mmCIF file of C-alpha atoms in Angstrom:
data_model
loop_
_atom_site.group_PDB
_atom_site.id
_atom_site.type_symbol
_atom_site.label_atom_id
_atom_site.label_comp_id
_atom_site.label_asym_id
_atom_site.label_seq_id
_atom_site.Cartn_x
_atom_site.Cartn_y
_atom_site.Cartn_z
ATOM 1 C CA UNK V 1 0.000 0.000 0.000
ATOM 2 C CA UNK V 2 2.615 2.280 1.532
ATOM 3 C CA UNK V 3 5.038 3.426 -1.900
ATOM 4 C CA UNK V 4 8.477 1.479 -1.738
ATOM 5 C CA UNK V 5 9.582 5.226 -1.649
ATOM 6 C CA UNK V 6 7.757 6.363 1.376
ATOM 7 C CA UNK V 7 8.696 3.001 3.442
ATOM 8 C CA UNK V 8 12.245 3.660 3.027
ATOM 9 C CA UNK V 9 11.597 7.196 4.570
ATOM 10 C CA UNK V 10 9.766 5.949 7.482
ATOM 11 C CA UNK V 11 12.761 3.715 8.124
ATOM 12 C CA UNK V 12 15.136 6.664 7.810
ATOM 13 C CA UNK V 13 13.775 8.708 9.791
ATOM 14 C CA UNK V 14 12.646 6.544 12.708
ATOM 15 C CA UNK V 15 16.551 4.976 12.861
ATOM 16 C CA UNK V 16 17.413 8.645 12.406
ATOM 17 C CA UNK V 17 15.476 10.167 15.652
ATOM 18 C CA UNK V 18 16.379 6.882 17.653
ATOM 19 C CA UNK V 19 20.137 7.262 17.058
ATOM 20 C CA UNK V 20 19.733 10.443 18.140
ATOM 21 C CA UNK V 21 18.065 10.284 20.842
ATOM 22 C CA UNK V 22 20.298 7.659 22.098
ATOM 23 C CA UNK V 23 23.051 10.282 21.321
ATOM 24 C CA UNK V 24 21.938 13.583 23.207
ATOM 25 C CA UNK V 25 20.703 10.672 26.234
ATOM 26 C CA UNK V 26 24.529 9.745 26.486
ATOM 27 C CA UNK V 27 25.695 12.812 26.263
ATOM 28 C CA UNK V 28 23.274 14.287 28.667
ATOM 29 C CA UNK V 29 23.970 11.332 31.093
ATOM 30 C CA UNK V 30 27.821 11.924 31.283
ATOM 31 C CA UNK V 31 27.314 15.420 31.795
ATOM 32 C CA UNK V 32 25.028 14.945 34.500
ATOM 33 C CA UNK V 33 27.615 16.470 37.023
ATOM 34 C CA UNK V 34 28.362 19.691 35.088
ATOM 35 C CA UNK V 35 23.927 20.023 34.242
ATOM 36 C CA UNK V 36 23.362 20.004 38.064
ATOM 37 C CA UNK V 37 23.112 23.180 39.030
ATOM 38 C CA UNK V 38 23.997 22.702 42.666
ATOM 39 C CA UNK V 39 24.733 19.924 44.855
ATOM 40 C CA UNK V 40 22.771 19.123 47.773
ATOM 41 C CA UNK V 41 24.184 18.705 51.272
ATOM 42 C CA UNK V 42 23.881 15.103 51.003
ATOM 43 C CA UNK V 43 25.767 14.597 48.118
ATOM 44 C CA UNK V 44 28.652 16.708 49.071
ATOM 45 C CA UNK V 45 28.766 14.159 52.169
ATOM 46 C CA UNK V 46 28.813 11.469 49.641
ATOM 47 C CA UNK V 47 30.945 12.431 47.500
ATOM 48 C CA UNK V 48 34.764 11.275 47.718
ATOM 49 C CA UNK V 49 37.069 13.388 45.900
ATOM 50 C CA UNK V 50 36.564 17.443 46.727
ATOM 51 C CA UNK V 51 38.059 19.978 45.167
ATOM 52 C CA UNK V 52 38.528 22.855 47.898
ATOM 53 C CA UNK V 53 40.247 25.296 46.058
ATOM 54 C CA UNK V 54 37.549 24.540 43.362
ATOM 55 C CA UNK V 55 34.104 26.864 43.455
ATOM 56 C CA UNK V 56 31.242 25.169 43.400
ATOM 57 C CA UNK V 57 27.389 26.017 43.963
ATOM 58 C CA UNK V 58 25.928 24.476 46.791
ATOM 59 C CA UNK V 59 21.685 24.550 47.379
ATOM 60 C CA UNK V 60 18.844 23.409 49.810
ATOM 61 C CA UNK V 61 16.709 24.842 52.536
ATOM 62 C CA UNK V 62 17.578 27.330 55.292
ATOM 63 C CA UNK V 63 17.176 25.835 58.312
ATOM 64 C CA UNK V 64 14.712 27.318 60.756
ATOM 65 C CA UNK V 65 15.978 29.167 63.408
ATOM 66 C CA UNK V 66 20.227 28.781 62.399
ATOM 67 C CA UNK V 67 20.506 32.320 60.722
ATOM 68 C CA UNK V 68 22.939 34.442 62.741
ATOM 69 C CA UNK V 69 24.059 37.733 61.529
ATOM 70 C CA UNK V 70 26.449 40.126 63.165
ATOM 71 C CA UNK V 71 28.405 43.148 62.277
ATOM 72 C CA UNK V 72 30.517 40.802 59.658
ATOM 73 C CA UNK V 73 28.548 38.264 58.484
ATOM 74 C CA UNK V 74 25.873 36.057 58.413
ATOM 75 C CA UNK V 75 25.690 32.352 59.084
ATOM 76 C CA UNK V 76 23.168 29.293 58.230
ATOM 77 C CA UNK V 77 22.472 26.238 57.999
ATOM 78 C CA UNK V 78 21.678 24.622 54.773
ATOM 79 C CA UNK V 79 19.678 20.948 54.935
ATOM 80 C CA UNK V 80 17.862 18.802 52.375
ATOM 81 C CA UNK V 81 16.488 17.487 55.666
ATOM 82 C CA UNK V 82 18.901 14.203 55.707
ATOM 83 C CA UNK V 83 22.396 16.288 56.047
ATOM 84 C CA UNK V 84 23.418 19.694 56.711
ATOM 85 C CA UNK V 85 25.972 22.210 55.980
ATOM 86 C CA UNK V 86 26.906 25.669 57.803
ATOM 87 C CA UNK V 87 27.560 28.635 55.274
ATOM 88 C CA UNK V 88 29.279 32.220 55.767
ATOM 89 C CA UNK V 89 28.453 35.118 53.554
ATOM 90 C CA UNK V 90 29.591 38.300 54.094
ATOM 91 C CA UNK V 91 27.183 40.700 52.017
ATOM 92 C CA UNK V 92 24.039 41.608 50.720
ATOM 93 C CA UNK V 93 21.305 38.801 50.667
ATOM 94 C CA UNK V 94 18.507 38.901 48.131
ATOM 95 C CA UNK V 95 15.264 39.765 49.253
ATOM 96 C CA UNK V 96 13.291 36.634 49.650
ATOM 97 C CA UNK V 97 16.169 35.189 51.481
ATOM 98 C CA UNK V 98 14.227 33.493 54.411
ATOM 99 C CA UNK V 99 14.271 30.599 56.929
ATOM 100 C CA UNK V 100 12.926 27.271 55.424
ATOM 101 C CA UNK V 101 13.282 29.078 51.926
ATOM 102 C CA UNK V 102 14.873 27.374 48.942
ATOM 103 C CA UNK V 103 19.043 28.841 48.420
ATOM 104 C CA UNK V 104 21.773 28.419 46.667
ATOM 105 C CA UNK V 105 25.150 29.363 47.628
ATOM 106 C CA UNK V 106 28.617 30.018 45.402
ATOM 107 C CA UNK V 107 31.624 29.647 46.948
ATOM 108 C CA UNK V 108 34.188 26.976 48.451
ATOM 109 C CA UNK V 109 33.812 24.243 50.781
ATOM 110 C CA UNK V 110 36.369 24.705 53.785
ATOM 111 C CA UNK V 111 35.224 21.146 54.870
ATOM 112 C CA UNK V 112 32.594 18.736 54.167
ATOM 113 C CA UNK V 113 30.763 20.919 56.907
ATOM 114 C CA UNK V 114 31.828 24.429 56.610
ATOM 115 C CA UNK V 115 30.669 26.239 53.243
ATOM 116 C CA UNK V 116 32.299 30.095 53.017
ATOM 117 C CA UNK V 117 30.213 31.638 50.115
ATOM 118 C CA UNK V 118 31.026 34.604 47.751
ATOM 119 C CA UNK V 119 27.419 34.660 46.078
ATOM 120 C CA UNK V 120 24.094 34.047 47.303
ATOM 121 C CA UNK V 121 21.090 33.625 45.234
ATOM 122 C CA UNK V 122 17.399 32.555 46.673
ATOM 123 C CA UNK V 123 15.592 29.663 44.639
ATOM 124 C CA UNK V 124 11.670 30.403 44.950
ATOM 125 C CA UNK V 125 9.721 27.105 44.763
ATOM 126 C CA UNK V 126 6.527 26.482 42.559
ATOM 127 C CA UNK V 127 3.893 27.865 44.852
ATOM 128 C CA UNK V 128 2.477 31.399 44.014
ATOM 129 C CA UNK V 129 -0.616 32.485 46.731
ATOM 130 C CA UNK V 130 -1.889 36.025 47.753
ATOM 131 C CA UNK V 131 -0.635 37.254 51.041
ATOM 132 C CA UNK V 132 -3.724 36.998 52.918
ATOM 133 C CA UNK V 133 -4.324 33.184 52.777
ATOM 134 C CA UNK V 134 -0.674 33.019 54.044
ATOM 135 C CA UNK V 135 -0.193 35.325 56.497
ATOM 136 C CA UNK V 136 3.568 34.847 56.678
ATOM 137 C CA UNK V 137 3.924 38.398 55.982
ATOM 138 C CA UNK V 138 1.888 39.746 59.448
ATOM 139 C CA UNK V 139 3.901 37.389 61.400
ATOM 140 C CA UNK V 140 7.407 39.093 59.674
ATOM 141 C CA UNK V 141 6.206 42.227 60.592
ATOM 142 C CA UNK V 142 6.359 41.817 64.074
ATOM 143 C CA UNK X 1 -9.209 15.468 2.358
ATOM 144 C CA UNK X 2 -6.316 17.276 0.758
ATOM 145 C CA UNK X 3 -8.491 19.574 -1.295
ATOM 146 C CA UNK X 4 -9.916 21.036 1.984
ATOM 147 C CA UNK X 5 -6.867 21.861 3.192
ATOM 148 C CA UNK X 6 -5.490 23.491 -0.414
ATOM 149 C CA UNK X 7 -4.367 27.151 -0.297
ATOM 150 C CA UNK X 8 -7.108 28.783 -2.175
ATOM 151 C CA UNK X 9 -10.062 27.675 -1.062
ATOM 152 C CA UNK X 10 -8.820 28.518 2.799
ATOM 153 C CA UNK X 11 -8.675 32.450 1.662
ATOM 154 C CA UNK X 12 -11.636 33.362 2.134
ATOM 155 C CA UNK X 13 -11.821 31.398 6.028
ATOM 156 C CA UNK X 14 -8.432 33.076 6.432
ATOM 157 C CA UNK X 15 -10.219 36.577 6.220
ATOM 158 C CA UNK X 16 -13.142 35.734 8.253
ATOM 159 C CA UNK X 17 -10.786 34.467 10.936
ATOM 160 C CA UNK X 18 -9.062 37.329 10.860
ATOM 161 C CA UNK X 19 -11.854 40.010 11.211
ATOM 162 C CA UNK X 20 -13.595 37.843 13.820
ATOM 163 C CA UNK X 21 -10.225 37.709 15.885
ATOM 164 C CA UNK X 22 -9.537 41.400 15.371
ATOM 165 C CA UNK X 23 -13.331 42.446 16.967
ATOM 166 C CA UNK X 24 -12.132 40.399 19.728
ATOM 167 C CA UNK X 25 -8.758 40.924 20.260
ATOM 168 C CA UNK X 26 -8.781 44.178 22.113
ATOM 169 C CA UNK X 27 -11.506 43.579 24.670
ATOM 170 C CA UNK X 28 -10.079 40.217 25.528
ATOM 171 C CA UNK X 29 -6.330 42.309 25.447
ATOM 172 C CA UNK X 30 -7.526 44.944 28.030
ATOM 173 C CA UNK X 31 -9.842 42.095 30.186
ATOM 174 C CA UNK X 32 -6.347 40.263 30.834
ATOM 175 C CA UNK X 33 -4.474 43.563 31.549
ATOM 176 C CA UNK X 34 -6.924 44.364 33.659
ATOM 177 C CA UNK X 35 -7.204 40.853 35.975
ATOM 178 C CA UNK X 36 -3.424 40.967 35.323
ATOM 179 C CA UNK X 37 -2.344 44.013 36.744
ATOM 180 C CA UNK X 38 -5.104 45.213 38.935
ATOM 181 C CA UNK X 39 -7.339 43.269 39.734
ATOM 182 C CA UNK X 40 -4.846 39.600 40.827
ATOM 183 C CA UNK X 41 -2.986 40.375 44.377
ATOM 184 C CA UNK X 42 0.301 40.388 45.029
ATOM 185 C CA UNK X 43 2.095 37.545 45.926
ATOM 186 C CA UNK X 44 3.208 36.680 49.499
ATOM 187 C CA UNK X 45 6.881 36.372 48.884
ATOM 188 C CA UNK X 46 7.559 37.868 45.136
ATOM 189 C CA UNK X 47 5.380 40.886 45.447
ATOM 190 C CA UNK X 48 4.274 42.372 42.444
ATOM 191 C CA UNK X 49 6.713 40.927 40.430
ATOM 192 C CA UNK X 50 4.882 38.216 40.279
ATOM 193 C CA UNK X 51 2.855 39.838 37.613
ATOM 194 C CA UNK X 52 5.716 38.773 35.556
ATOM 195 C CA UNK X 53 4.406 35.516 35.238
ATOM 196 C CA UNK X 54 1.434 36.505 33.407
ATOM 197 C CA UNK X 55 3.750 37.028 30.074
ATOM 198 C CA UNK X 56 6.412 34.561 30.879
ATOM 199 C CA UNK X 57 4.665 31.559 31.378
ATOM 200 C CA UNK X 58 2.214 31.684 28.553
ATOM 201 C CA UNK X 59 5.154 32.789 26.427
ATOM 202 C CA UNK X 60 7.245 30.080 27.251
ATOM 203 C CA UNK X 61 4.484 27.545 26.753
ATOM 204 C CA UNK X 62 3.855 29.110 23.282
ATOM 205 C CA UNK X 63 7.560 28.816 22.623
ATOM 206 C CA UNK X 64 7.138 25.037 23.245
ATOM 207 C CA UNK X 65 4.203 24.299 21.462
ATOM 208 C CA UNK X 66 4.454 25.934 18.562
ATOM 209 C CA UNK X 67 8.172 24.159 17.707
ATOM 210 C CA UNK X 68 6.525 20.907 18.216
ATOM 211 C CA UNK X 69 4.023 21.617 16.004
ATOM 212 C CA UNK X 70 6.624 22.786 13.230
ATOM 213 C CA UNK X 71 8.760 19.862 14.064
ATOM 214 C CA UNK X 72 5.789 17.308 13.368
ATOM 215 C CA UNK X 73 4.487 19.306 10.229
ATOM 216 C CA UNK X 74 8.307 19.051 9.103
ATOM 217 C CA UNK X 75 8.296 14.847 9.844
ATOM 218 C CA UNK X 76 4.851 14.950 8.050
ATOM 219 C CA UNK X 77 6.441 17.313 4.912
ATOM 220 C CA UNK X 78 9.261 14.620 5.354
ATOM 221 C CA UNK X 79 7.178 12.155 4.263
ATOM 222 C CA UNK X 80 4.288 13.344 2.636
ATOM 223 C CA UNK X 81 5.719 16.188 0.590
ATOM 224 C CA UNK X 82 2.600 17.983 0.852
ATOM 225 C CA UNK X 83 3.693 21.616 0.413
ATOM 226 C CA UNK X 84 0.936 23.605 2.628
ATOM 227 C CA UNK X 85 2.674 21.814 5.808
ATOM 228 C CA UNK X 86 5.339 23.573 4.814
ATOM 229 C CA UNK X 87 3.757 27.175 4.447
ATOM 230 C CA UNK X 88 2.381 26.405 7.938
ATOM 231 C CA UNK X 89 5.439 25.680 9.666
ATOM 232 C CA UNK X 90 7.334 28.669 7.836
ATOM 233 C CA UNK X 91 4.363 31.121 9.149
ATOM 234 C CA UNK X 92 4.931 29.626 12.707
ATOM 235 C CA UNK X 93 8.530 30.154 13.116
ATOM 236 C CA UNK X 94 8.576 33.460 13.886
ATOM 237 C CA UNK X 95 6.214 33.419 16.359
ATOM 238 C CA UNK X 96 7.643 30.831 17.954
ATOM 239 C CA UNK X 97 10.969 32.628 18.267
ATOM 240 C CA UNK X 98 9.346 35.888 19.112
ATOM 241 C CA UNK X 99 8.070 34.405 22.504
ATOM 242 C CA UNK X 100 10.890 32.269 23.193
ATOM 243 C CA UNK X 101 12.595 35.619 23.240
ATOM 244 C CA UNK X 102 10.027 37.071 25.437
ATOM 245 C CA UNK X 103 10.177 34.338 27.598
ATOM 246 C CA UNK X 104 14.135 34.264 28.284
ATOM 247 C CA UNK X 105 14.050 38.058 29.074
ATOM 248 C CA UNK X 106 10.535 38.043 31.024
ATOM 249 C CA UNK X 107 12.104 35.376 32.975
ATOM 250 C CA UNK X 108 15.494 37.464 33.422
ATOM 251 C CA UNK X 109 14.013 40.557 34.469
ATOM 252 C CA UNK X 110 11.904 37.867 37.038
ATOM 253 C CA UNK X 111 15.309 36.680 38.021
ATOM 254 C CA UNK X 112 16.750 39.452 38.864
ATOM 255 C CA UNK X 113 14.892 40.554 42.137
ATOM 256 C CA UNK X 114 13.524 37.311 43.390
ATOM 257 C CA UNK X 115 16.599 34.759 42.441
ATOM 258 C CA UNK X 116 19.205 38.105 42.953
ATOM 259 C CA UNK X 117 20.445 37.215 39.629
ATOM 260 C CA UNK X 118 19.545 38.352 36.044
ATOM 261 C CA UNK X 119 20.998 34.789 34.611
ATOM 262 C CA UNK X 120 22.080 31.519 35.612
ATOM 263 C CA UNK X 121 23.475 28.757 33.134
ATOM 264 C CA UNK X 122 21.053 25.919 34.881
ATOM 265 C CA UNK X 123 19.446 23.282 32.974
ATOM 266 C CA UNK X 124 16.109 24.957 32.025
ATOM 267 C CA UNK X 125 17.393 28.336 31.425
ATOM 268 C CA UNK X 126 20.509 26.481 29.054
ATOM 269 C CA UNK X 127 18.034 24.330 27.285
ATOM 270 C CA UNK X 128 15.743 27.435 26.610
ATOM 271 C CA UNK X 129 18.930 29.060 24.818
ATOM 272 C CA UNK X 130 19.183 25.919 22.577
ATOM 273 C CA UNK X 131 15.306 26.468 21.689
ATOM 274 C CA UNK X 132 15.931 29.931 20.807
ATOM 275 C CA UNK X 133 19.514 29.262 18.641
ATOM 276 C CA UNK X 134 17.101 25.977 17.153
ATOM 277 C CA UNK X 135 14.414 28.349 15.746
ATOM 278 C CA UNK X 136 17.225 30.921 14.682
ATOM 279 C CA UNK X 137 18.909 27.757 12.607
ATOM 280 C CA UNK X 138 15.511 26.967 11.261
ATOM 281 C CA UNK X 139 14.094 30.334 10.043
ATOM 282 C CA UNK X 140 18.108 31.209 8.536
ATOM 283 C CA UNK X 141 18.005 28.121 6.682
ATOM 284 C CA UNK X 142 14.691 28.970 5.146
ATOM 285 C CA UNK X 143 15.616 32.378 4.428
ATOM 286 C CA UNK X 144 19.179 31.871 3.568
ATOM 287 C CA UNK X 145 19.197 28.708 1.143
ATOM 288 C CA UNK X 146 18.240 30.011 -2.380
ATOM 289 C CA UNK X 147 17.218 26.780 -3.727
ATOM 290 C CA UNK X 148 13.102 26.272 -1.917
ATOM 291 C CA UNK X 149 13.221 22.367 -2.373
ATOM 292 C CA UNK X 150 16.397 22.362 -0.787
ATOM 293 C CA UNK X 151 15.694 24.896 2.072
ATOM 294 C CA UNK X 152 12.611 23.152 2.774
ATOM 295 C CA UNK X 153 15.009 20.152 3.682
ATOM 296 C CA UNK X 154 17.450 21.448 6.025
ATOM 297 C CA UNK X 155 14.768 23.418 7.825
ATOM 298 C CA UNK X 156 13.024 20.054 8.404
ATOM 299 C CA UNK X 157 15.808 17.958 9.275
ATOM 300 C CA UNK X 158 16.802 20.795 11.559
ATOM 301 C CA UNK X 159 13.331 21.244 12.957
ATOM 302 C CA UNK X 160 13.455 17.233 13.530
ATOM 303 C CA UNK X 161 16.398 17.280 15.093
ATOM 304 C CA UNK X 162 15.610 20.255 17.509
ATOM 305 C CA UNK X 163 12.393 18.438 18.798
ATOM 306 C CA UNK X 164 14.671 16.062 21.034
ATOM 307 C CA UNK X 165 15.064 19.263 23.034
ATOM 308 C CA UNK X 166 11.394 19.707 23.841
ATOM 309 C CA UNK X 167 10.865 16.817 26.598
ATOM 310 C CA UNK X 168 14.481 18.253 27.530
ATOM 311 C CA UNK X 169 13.503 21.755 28.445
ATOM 312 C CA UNK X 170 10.269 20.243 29.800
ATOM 313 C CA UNK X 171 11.733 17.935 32.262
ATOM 314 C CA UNK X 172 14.567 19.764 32.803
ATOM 315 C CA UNK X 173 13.589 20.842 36.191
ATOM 316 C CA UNK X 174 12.915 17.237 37.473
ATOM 317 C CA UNK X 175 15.450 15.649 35.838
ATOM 318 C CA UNK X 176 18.300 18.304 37.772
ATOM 319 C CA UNK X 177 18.862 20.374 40.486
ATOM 320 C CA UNK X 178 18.311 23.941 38.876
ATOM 321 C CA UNK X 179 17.606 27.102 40.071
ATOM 322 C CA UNK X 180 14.564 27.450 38.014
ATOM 323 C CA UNK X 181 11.875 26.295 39.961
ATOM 324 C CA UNK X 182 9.597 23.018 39.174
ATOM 325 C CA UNK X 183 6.221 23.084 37.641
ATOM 326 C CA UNK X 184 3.319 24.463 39.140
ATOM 327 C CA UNK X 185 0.603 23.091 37.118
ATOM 328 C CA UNK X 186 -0.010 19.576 36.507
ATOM 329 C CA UNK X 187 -2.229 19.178 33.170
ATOM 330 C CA UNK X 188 -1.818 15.316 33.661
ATOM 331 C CA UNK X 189 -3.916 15.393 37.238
ATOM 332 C CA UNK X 190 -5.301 18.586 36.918
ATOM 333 C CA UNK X 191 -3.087 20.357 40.434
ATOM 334 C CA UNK X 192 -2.080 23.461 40.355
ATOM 335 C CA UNK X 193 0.410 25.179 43.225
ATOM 336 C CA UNK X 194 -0.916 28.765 42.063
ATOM 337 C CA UNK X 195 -3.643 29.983 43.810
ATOM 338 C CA UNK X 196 -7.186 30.287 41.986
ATOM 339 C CA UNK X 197 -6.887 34.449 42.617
ATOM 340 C CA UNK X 198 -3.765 34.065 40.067
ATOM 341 C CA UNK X 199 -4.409 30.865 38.094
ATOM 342 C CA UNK X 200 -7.531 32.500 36.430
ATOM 343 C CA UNK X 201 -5.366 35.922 35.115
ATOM 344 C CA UNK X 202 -3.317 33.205 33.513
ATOM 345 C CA UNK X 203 -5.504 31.816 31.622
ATOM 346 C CA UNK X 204 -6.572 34.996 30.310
ATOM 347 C CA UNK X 205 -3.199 36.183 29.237
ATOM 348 C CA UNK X 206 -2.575 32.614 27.809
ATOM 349 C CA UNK X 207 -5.693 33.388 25.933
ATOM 350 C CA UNK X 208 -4.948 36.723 24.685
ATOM 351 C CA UNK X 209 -1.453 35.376 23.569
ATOM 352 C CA UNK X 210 -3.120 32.624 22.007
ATOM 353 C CA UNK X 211 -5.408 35.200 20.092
ATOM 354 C CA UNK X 212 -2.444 37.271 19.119
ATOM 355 C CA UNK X 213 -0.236 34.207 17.422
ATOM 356 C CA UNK X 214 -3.643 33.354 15.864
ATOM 357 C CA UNK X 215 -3.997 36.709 13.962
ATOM 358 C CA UNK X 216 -0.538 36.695 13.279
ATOM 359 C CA UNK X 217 0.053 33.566 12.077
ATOM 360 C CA UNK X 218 -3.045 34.004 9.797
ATOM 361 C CA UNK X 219 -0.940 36.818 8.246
ATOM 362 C CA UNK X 220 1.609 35.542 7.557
ATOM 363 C CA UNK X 221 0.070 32.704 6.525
ATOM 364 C CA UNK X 222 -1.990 34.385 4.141
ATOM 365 C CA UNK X 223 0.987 36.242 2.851
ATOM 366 C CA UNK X 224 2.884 32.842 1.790
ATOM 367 C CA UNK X 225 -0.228 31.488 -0.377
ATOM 368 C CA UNK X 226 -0.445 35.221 -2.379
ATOM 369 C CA UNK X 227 3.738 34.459 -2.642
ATOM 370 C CA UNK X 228 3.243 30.976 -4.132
ATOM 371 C CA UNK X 229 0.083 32.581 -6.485
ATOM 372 C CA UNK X 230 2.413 35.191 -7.617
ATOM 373 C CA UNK X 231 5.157 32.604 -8.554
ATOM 374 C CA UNK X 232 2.827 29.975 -10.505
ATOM 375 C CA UNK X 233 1.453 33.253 -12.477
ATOM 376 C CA UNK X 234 4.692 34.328 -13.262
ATOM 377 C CA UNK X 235 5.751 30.591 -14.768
ATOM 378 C CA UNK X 236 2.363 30.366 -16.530
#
């Protein structure tokens, strides 16, 4: 039914987006490491070979209650709830920098549990709500 | 089947479409502004900026949808050879690019008070980038490539090739850790992490976008079947 013609191009171009696909999926797959965009507590812990001298970006939650700030600089914790790390900054945050708020944080690792940043950047999650049904903001008022 | 779809006798629908979308377009423009801007609260963390959304998201949605839709119209031309696919696909492009534009510098002017950056080379944001240099590649090779049979080609194969990046920009966020947030609507189950108050000024932009590509596309559109007229007369 289908033209010798046409079959041979239906053949082509299904072997054509397979091998492809297969292609960018490798690729993608080995670069996993550089695609991540930060590295989680956790996998810092995990991880065997560190590069201190090396800057990296590291990212979770800010831990309620751990942010200190004095005349110098301000400390956190950072947790993705199963490990934690504690992170100096010394400058401006952005604004929606907030306890159990998303973060990520550029700098070096001193240790596997001392993080001294140079950048810090806020990750907002998904959820978008009017301030009323919240709340948050009366209580920050305070 | 084929003859409904032929380039002349679609004129005429093309101009009805187009007056009908042009009595709406404006009321429907300034409803959306309206809900958008006024009428939607702020959000709790973001502020107004959240109003941002309101472009960005239907943009970048557009930006997605309409290169799939050139990419299967080019595996259709592919095999087909039917040559209004390929006027459809051409009058797509460059609305496609236009909001992948507007959705990479919507999103960086977003960035910039709520992240505290105005870029960041994470997985979403990259694969955006290759979207936008994928519909540059296809609308050059179209325009650049003297020979049309030939042109037609390269933009396909390129168009084919560039739809491996869709599911990649789509799943970029749960696939990595990137600064670009996840999803907040689910089509598949229907949940949604934006409130109702700003969910329904997003469908209304979405819509109003919608209407604009519509009349635009019709266009353009319209323009490519008076080109290929002009041409036949000219070999007659």
């Amino acid at each position: 039914m289908l033209v010798k013609k046409k079959k041979k191009k239906i053949y082509f171009l299904s072997l054509f987006l397979i091998f492809s696909i297969i292609s960018v999926f490798l690729i993608l797959k080995s670069l996993t490491n550089n695609i991540l965009y930060f590295k989680s507590p956790t996998e810092i812990k995990l991880s065997d070979e560190i590069n201190f001298n090396k800057k990296i970006r590291i990212g979770g939650m800010v831990k309620k209650d751990s942010i200190l700030i004095d005349s110098k600089e301000i400390k956190f914790i950072v947790t993705d709830f199963k490990n934690e790390l504690i992170v100096s900054y010394k400058g401006v945050v952005p604004n929606l920098f907030s306890e159990e708020k998303g973060v990520v944080a550029e700098g070096k690792l001193k240790d596997k549990k001392f993080f001294v940043a140079d950048r810090i950047l806020a990750k907002h999650d998904e959820k978008y709500m009017p301030p009323e049904l919240q709340g948050i903001l009366k209580q920050d008022a305070k | 089947m084929i003859n409904l779809i032929s380039p002349s006798k679609i004129f005429k629908w093309i101009e009805r479409l187009m007056n009908f979308i042009n009595s709406i377009f404006f009321v429907v423009l300034i409803i959306g502004l309206t809900f958008a801007l006024l009428i939607s609260p702020p959000d709790y963390l973001q502020g107004d900026s959240v109003r941002i959304m309101y472009v960005h998201v239907p943009s970048a949605w557009i930006s997605l949808a309409s290169f799939t839709c050139i990419a299967i119209l080019s595996i259709l031309t592919f095999l087909l050879k039917i040559k209004n696919l390929n006027l459809i696909s051409k009058s797509v492009a460059p609305l496609g690019l236009l909001f992948t534009f507007l959705a990479i510098v919507t999103g960086s002017l977003w960035g910039k008070p709520t992240w505290g950056t105005w870029w960041a080379w994470d997985a979403r944001l990259t694969s955006m980038v290759v979207l936008l240099m994928f519909y540059v590649m296809y609308i050059l090779s179209l325009k650049l490539i003297k020979d049309e049979d030939k042109a037609n080609q390269v933009s396909a194969l390129i168009a084919i090739v560039g739809l491996i990046n869709i599911p990649i920009i789509k799943f970029s966020v749960d696939w990595w850790s990137t600064l670009h947030q996840p999803q907040s609507i689910n089509i598949l189950n229907g949940s949604s992490s934006i409130h109702s108050s700003m969910l329904f000024p997003l469908i209304l932009m979405l819509l109003v976008l919608l209407l604009y590509c519509a009349l635009i596309f019709l266009m353009k559109y319209k323009t490519e079947i008076i080109r290929i007229k002009k041409k036949n007369v000219k070999r007659l």
